[in-house]
Amino acid sequence: GENVEQHPSTLSVQEGDSAVIKCTYSDSASNYFPWYKQELGKGPQLIIDIRSNVGEKKDQRIAVTLNKTAKHFSLHITETQPEDSAVYFCAASWIQVNNLFFGTGTRLTVIP
Amino acid sequence: NAGVTQTPKFRVLKTGQSMTLLCAQDMNHEYMYWYRQDPGMGLRLIHYSVGEGTTAKGEVPDGYNVSRLKKQNFLLGLESAAPSQTSVYFCASSPGQRDGYTFGSGTRLTVV
C-alpha cells in the first residue's frame, strides 16, 4: 500500500516567520494530496489540497507545492500567527483506492 | 449545518465489553470512513463505506465491525473490547473518492 512520510514531527517558529512541512509518498500513481490542520480536542480540518495536474496552489498565507518526479509535496505557511499552532497532517491517495493515507503529523508551535 | 456528528465523545470500557460508536452526517456524502488516531502513528483507516449498504476493510480492521444501513449513518462496533483498542476514533465523510474529508470531533475510548 501507499506509504506517506512526514517531516519534521515538531516545528517551532517565531511569529511572523515562515513554516515548511514536507511529505514524501511511495506510489507514483498518487494523484490527490490534501493537508489537514488539527487543533487540540478537535477533528482534522481540510486547509488546502492539490491534484497531480498542478505544481503549486495558494490560498492566502498557505501554499502547497508538488514535485511528482521526486514524489514529495510541501506545505508552506507564511507570516505565521499564534493561531496557526496545531498539528498538521499530509495525506495522499491514488485512483485505485477509496481512501487517504495519512502522514504521522507535525506539531507546529508559533511563538509570540 | 452540523456536518459530521460523533457520539459518544468519551467512553470507558472494561476489557471484553462491547459498544457501538455512531457517526451521522447531514451533507448527503456518499463516502464515510472510520479512523483511529494513536500518538506518533497518525490516522489509520479501520473501515470505510462507498455508499449505503456497502462496507470495506481498511488498514486495521481486526476487532471492529461496521454497518451503513442508512446513507447518513455509519456505525462502528467493538464486539469484545481490548486495551489495544484504547484510542481516539474519528469518523469522516466525503462527496466522492478524491474529495476532501469532513471529520467529526472524535470519540476518546479507554479500555481498562
Short mmCIF file of C-alpha atoms in Angstrom, two decimals:
data_model
loop_
_atom_site.label_atom_id
_atom_site.label_comp_id
_atom_site.label_asym_id
_atom_site.label_seq_id
_atom_site.Cartn_x
_atom_site.Cartn_y
_atom_site.Cartn_z
CA GLY A 1 0.00 0.00 0.00
CA GLU A 2 0.87 3.67 -0.07
CA ASN A 3 3.41 4.98 2.45
CA VAL A 4 3.43 8.66 3.40
CA GLU A 5 6.32 10.05 5.41
CA GLN A 6 6.10 13.47 7.05
CA HIS A 7 8.86 15.68 8.46
CA PRO A 8 9.54 17.24 10.86
CA SER A 9 7.48 15.77 13.68
CA THR A 10 7.73 19.04 15.64
CA LEU A 11 8.43 22.58 14.45
CA SER A 12 8.73 25.81 16.40
CA VAL A 13 8.86 29.20 14.68
CA GLN A 14 8.72 32.81 15.76
CA GLU A 15 5.54 34.69 14.96
CA GLY A 16 5.84 36.24 11.53
CA ASP A 17 8.33 33.68 10.23
CA SER A 18 7.54 31.01 7.64
CA ALA A 19 6.96 27.32 8.33
CA VAL A 20 7.53 24.45 5.90
CA ILE A 21 6.37 20.87 6.36
CA LYS A 22 7.41 18.17 3.89
CA CYS A 23 5.90 14.84 2.91
CA THR A 24 7.05 12.07 0.62
CA TYR A 25 4.93 9.33 -0.89
CA SER A 26 5.81 5.95 -2.30
CA ASP A 27 3.33 5.27 -5.08
CA SER A 28 3.91 7.20 -8.29
CA ALA A 29 0.21 6.75 -9.16
CA SER A 30 -0.82 9.02 -6.26
CA ASN A 31 -2.82 11.93 -7.61
CA TYR A 32 -4.51 13.76 -4.73
CA PHE A 33 -2.68 15.44 -1.85
CA PRO A 34 -4.65 17.21 0.89
CA TRP A 35 -3.40 18.89 4.05
CA TYR A 36 -5.29 18.91 7.33
CA LYS A 37 -4.99 21.05 10.46
CA GLN A 38 -5.96 19.57 13.80
CA GLU A 39 -6.44 21.80 16.80
CA LEU A 40 -6.43 20.40 20.32
CA GLY A 41 -9.52 18.34 21.07
CA LYS A 42 -10.93 18.66 17.56
CA GLY A 43 -11.05 16.62 14.40
CA PRO A 44 -8.73 17.36 11.46
CA GLN A 45 -9.90 20.11 9.12
CA LEU A 46 -9.02 20.36 5.43
CA ILE A 47 -6.99 23.51 4.78
CA ILE A 48 -5.71 23.03 1.23
CA ASP A 49 -5.33 20.30 -1.35
CA ILE A 50 -3.59 19.79 -4.67
CA ARG A 51 -4.07 17.38 -7.51
CA SER A 52 -1.33 15.87 -9.61
CA ASN A 53 -2.01 18.02 -12.68
CA VAL A 54 -0.72 21.19 -10.97
CA GLY A 55 2.57 22.03 -9.29
CA GLU A 56 1.52 24.71 -6.81
CA LYS A 57 -1.60 26.08 -5.17
CA LYS A 58 -2.00 29.08 -2.89
CA ASP A 59 -4.70 30.26 -0.51
CA GLN A 60 -3.80 33.47 1.29
CA ARG A 61 -0.93 32.61 3.67
CA ILE A 62 -0.76 28.92 2.88
CA ALA A 63 0.55 27.18 -0.20
CA VAL A 64 1.26 23.65 -1.28
CA THR A 65 3.87 22.57 -3.82
CA LEU A 66 4.09 19.21 -5.55
CA ASN A 67 7.12 17.58 -7.17
CA LYS A 68 5.86 14.47 -8.92
CA THR A 69 9.30 13.43 -10.14
CA ALA A 70 10.72 13.37 -6.61
CA LYS A 71 7.40 12.20 -5.14
CA HIS A 72 7.20 14.86 -2.49
CA PHE A 73 4.90 17.71 -1.58
CA SER A 74 5.20 20.52 0.94
CA LEU A 75 3.02 22.87 2.96
CA HIS A 76 4.21 26.46 3.29
CA ILE A 77 2.75 28.86 5.84
CA THR A 78 3.93 32.47 5.62
CA GLU A 79 3.62 35.23 8.22
CA THR A 80 2.79 32.69 10.91
CA GLN A 81 0.42 33.65 13.71
CA PRO A 82 -0.19 32.05 17.13
CA GLU A 83 -3.49 30.63 15.87
CA ASP A 84 -1.53 28.58 13.31
CA SER A 85 -0.28 26.45 16.21
CA ALA A 86 -1.74 22.97 15.67
CA VAL A 87 -0.90 19.51 14.35
CA TYR A 88 -0.74 19.33 10.56
CA PHE A 89 -1.25 16.13 8.58
CA CYS A 90 -0.46 15.47 4.95
CA ALA A 91 -2.21 12.70 3.03
CA ALA A 92 -2.12 11.02 -0.36
CA SER A 93 -4.48 8.98 -2.45
CA TRP A 94 -4.45 7.35 -5.84
CA ILE A 95 -7.14 6.27 -8.22
CA GLN A 96 -7.12 2.55 -7.38
CA VAL A 97 -8.08 3.05 -3.74
CA ASN A 98 -11.02 4.65 -2.00
CA ASN A 99 -9.25 6.28 0.93
CA LEU A 100 -6.46 8.61 2.01
CA PHE A 101 -3.18 7.55 3.58
CA PHE A 102 -2.03 9.99 6.23
CA GLY A 103 1.40 11.08 7.41
CA THR A 104 2.21 10.90 11.12
CA GLY A 105 1.69 14.63 11.71
CA THR A 106 3.75 17.75 12.52
CA ARG A 107 3.15 19.70 15.69
CA LEU A 108 3.67 23.37 14.80
CA THR A 109 4.18 25.87 17.59
CA VAL A 110 4.22 29.58 16.76
CA ILE A 111 5.98 31.56 19.48
CA PRO A 112 4.55 35.05 20.04
CA ASN B 1 -25.43 22.64 9.22
CA ALA B 2 -23.95 20.15 11.72
CA GLY B 3 -21.55 18.38 9.33
CA VAL B 4 -20.31 15.15 10.93
CA THR B 5 -21.52 14.29 14.42
CA GLN B 6 -19.99 11.55 16.55
CA THR B 7 -21.47 10.07 19.71
CA PRO B 8 -20.40 9.49 22.39
CA LYS B 9 -17.46 11.89 22.90
CA PHE B 10 -15.89 9.89 25.71
CA ARG B 11 -16.26 6.32 26.91
CA VAL B 12 -14.51 3.97 29.31
CA LEU B 13 -14.97 0.24 28.74
CA LYS B 14 -13.85 -2.81 30.61
CA THR B 15 -11.99 -5.50 28.69
CA GLY B 16 -14.47 -7.78 26.96
CA GLN B 17 -17.36 -5.31 26.88
CA SER B 18 -18.97 -4.26 23.63
CA MET B 19 -20.07 -0.90 22.33
CA THR B 20 -21.15 0.97 19.21
CA LEU B 21 -19.88 4.34 18.06
CA LEU B 22 -22.32 6.34 15.97
CA CYS B 23 -21.43 8.70 13.15
CA ALA B 24 -24.03 10.85 11.42
CA GLN B 25 -23.53 13.27 8.51
CA ASP B 26 -26.03 15.70 7.02
CA MET B 27 -24.15 16.60 3.82
CA ASN B 28 -25.50 13.76 1.67
CA HIS B 29 -21.97 12.39 1.24
CA GLU B 30 -21.55 9.00 -0.39
CA TYR B 31 -18.27 8.02 1.29
CA MET B 32 -17.79 7.52 5.02
CA TYR B 33 -14.75 6.38 6.99
CA TRP B 34 -13.66 5.34 10.44
CA TYR B 35 -10.09 6.16 11.52
CA ARG B 36 -8.24 5.68 14.75
CA GLN B 37 -5.59 8.08 15.94
CA ASP B 38 -2.76 6.96 18.18
CA PRO B 39 0.26 9.01 19.32
CA GLY B 40 3.04 9.01 16.73
CA MET B 41 1.05 6.90 14.27
CA GLY B 42 -1.16 9.41 12.55
CA LEU B 43 -4.58 8.36 11.33
CA ARG B 44 -5.15 4.74 10.36
CA LEU B 45 -8.19 3.57 8.45
CA ILE B 46 -10.33 0.93 10.15
CA HIS B 47 -13.27 0.52 7.73
CA TYR B 48 -14.97 2.60 5.10
CA SER B 49 -18.12 2.72 3.01
CA VAL B 50 -18.63 3.92 -0.57
CA GLY B 51 -22.40 4.12 -0.27
CA GLU B 52 -25.48 2.97 1.60
CA GLY B 53 -25.37 -0.76 2.29
CA THR B 54 -21.65 -1.13 1.47
CA THR B 55 -18.64 -1.57 3.75
CA ALA B 56 -14.98 -2.44 3.20
CA LYS B 57 -11.89 -3.12 5.32
CA GLY B 58 -9.14 -0.58 5.81
CA GLU B 59 -5.63 -0.92 7.23
CA VAL B 60 -6.54 -2.04 10.77
CA PRO B 61 -9.97 -3.76 10.68
CA ASP B 62 -9.41 -6.57 13.20
CA GLY B 63 -11.66 -6.39 16.25
CA TYR B 64 -14.11 -3.96 14.62
CA ASN B 65 -17.31 -4.27 12.61
CA VAL B 66 -19.28 -1.60 10.76
CA SER B 67 -22.68 -1.08 9.22
CA ARG B 68 -24.16 1.52 6.86
CA LEU B 69 -27.87 0.82 6.77
CA LYS B 70 -28.71 4.46 6.05
CA LYS B 71 -26.70 6.83 3.89
CA GLN B 72 -26.29 9.37 6.66
CA ASN B 73 -25.15 6.95 9.38
CA PHE B 74 -22.02 4.83 9.77
CA LEU B 75 -21.73 2.67 12.89
CA LEU B 76 -18.51 1.24 14.32
CA GLY B 77 -18.83 -1.73 16.66
CA LEU B 78 -16.41 -3.29 19.09
CA GLU B 79 -17.62 -6.79 19.95
CA SER B 80 -15.11 -7.57 22.73
CA ALA B 81 -13.02 -4.55 23.68
CA ALA B 82 -9.28 -4.94 24.31
CA PRO B 83 -6.80 -2.47 25.87
CA SER B 84 -5.12 -2.20 22.44
CA GLN B 85 -8.28 -0.51 21.21
CA THR B 86 -7.74 2.45 23.52
CA SER B 87 -7.57 5.32 21.05
CA VAL B 88 -9.29 8.37 19.65
CA TYR B 89 -11.73 7.41 16.91
CA PHE B 90 -12.64 9.77 14.10
CA CYS B 91 -15.40 9.46 11.58
CA ALA B 92 -15.18 11.31 8.28
CA SER B 93 -17.24 11.70 5.13
CA SER B 94 -16.60 12.91 1.58
CA PRO B 95 -18.71 13.51 -1.52
CA GLY B 96 -16.51 11.41 -3.75
CA GLN B 97 -13.39 9.30 -3.96
CA ARG B 98 -10.97 12.17 -4.37
CA ASP B 99 -12.57 14.96 -2.41
CA GLY B 100 -11.60 16.46 0.92
CA TYR B 101 -12.87 14.75 4.03
CA THR B 102 -15.04 16.36 6.70
CA PHE B 103 -14.16 14.93 10.10
CA GLY B 104 -16.18 14.65 13.26
CA SER B 105 -14.81 15.84 16.58
CA GLY B 106 -13.79 12.36 17.72
CA THR B 107 -14.56 9.78 20.40
CA ARG B 108 -11.96 9.14 23.08
CA LEU B 109 -12.21 5.49 24.10
CA THR B 110 -10.34 3.95 27.00
CA VAL B 111 -10.39 0.19 27.57
CA VAL B 112 -9.27 -0.89 31.03
#
